[in-house]
Coordinates of N, CA and C in Angstrom, one line a residue:
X22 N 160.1 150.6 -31.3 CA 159.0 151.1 -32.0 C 158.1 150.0 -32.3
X23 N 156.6 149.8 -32.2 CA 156.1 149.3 -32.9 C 155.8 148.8 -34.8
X24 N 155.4 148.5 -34.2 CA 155.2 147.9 -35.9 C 154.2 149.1 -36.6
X25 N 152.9 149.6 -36.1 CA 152.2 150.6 -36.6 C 153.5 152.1 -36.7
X26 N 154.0 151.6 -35.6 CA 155.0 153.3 -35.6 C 156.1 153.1 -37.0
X27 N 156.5 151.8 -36.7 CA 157.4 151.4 -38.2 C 156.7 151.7 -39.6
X28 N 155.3 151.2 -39.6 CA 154.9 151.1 -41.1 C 154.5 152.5 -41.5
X29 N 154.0 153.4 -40.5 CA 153.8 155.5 -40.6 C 154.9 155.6 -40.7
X30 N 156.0 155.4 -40.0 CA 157.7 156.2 -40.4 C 158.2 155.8 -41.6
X31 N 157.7 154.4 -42.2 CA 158.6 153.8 -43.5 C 157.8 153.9 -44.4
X32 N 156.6 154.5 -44.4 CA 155.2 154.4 -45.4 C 155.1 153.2 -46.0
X33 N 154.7 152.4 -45.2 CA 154.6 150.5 -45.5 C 153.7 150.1 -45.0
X34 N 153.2 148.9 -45.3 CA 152.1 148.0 -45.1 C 152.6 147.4 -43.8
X35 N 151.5 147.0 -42.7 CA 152.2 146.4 -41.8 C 152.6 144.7 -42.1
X36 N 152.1 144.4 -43.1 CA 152.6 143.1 -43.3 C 153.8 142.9 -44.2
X37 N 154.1 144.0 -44.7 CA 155.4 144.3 -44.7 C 156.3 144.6 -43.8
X38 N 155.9 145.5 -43.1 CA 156.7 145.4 -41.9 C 156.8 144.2 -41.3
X39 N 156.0 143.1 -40.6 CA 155.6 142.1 -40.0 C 156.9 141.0 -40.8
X40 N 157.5 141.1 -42.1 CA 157.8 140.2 -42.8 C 159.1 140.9 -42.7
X41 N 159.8 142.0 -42.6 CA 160.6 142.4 -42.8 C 161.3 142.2 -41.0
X42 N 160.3 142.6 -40.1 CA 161.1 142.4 -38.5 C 161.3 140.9 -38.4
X43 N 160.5 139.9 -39.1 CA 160.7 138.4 -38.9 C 162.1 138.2 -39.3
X44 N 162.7 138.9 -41.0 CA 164.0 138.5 -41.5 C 164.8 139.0 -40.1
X45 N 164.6 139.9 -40.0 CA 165.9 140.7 -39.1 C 165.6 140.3 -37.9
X46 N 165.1 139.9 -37.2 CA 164.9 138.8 -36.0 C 165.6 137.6 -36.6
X47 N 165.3 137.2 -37.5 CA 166.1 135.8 -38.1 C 167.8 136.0 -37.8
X48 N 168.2 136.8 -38.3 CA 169.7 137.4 -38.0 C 170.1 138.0 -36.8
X49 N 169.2 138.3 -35.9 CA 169.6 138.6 -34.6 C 169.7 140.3 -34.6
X50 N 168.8 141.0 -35.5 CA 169.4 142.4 -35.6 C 168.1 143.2 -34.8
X51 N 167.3 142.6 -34.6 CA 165.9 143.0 -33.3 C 165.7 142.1 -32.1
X52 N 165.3 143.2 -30.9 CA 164.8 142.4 -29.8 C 163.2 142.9 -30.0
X53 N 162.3 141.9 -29.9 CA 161.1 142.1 -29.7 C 160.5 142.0 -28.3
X54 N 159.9 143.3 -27.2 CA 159.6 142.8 -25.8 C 158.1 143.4 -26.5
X55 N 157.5 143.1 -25.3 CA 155.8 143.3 -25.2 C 155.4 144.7 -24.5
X56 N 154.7 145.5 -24.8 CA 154.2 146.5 -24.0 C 153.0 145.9 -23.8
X57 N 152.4 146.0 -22.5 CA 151.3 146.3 -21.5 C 150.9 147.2 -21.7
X58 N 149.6 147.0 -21.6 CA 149.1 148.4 -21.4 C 147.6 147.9 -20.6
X59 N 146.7 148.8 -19.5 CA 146.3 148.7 -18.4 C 144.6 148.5 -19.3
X60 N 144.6 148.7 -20.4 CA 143.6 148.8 -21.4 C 143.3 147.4 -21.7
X61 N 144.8 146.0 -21.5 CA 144.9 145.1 -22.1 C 145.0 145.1 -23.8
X62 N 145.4 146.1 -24.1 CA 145.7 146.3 -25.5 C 147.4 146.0 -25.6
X63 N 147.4 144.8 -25.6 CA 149.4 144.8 -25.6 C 149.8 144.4 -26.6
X64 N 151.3 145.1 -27.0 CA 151.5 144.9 -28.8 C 152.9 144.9 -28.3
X65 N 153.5 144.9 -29.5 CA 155.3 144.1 -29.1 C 155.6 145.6 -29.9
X66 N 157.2 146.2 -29.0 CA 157.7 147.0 -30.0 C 159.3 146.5 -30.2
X67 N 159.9 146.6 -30.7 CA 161.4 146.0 -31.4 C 162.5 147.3 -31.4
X68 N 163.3 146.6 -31.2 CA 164.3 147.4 -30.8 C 165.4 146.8 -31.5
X69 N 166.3 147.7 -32.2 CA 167.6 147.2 -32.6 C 168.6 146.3 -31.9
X70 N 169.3 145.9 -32.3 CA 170.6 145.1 -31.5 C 172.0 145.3 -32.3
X71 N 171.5 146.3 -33.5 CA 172.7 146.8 -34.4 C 173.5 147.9 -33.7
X72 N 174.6 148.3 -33.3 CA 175.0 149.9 -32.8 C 176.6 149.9 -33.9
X73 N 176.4 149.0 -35.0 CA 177.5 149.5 -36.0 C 176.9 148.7 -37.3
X74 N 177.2 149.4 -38.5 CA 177.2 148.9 -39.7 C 177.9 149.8 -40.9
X75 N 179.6 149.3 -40.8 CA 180.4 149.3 -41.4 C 180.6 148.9 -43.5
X76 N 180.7 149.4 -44.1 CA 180.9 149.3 -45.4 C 182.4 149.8 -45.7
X77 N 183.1 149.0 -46.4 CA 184.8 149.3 -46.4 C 184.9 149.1 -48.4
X78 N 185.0 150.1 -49.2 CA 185.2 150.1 -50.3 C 187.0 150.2 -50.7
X79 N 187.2 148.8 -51.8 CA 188.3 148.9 -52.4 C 188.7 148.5 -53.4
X80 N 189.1 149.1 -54.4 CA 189.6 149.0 -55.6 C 188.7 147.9 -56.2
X81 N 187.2 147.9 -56.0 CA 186.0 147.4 -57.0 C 185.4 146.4 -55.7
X82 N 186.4 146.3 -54.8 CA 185.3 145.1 -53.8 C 184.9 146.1 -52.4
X83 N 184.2 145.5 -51.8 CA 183.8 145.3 -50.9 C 183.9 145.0 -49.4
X84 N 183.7 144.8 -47.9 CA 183.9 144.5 -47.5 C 183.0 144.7 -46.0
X85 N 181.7 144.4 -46.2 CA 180.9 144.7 -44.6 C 180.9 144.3 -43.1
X86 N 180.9 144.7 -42.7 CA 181.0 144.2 -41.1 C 179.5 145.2 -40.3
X87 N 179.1 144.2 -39.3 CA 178.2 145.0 -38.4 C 178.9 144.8 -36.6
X88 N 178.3 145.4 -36.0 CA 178.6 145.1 -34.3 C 177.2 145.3 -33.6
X89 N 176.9 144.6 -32.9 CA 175.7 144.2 -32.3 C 175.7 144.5 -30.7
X90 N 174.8 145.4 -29.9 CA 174.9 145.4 -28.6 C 174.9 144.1 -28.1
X91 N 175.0 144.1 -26.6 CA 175.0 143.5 -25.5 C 173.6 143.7 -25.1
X92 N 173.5 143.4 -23.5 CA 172.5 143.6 -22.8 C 171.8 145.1 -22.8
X93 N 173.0 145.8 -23.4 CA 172.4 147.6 -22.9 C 171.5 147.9 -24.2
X94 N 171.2 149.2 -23.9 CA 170.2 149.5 -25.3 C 170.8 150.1 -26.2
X95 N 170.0 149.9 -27.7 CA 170.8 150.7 -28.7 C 171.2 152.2 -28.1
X96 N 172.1 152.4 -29.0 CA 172.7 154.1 -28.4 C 171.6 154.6 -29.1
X97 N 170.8 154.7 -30.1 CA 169.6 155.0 -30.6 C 168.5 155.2 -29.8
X98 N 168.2 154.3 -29.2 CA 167.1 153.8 -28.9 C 166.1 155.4 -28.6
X99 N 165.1 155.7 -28.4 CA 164.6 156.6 -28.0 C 164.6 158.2 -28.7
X100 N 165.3 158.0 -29.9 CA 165.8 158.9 -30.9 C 164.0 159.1 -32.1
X101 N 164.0 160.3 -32.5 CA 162.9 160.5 -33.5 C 163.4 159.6 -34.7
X102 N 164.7 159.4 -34.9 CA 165.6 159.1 -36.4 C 165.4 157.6 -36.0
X103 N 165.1 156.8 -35.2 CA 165.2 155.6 -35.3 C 164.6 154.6 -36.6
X104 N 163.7 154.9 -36.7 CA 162.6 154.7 -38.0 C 163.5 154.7 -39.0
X105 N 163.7 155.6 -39.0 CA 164.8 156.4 -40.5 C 165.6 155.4 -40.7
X106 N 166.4 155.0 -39.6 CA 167.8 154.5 -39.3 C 167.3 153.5 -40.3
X107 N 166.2 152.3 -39.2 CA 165.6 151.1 -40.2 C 165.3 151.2 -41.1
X108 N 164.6 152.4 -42.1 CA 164.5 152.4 -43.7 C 165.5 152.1 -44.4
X109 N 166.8 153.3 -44.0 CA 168.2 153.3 -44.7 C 168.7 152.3 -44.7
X110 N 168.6 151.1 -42.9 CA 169.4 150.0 -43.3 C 168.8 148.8 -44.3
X111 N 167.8 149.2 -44.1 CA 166.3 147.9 -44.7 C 166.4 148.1 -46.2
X112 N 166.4 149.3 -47.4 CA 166.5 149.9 -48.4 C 167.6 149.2 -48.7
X113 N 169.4 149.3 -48.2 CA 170.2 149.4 -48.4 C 170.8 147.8 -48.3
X114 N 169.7 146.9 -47.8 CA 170.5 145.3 -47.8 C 170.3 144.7 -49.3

């Protein structure tokens, strides 16, 4: 998704967005590639690297784990819910 597609799906500012893909690029949890376009209008869209995020509750603690793709694409990727996905996980750190 882009970043305009991120900030309409999450009703955000794009410099919020812009500040929020920078954290999660920091952690390794986006790939950022470039779209072309024949207009020369080219803008980057991001794509997850998350395909797990585990929460384990016990007796008052805690305990999170994530799992991160490989070379292949999110099992997401291409899904209307993607957006969503990023609010719930973005909301919920």
């Amino acid at each position: 998704m882009s970043a305009q597609e991120l900030a309409d799906e999450c009703e955000m500012s794009k410099p919020t967005v812009y500040r929020r893909v920078e954290r999660l690029q920091a952690y390794g949890l986006l790939d950022e590639q470039t779209e072309i376009r024949t207009s020369n209008n080219h803008y980057s869209v991001y794509t997850a690297t998350l395909s797990e995020f585990a929460v384990e509750l016990d007796d008052g603690s805690f305990e999170a784990s994530l799992t991160r793709t490989g070379d292949e694409s999110f099992p997401g990727e291409g899904e209307p819910d993607t957006a969503d996905r990023f609010k719930r996980m973005w909301e919920d750190l």
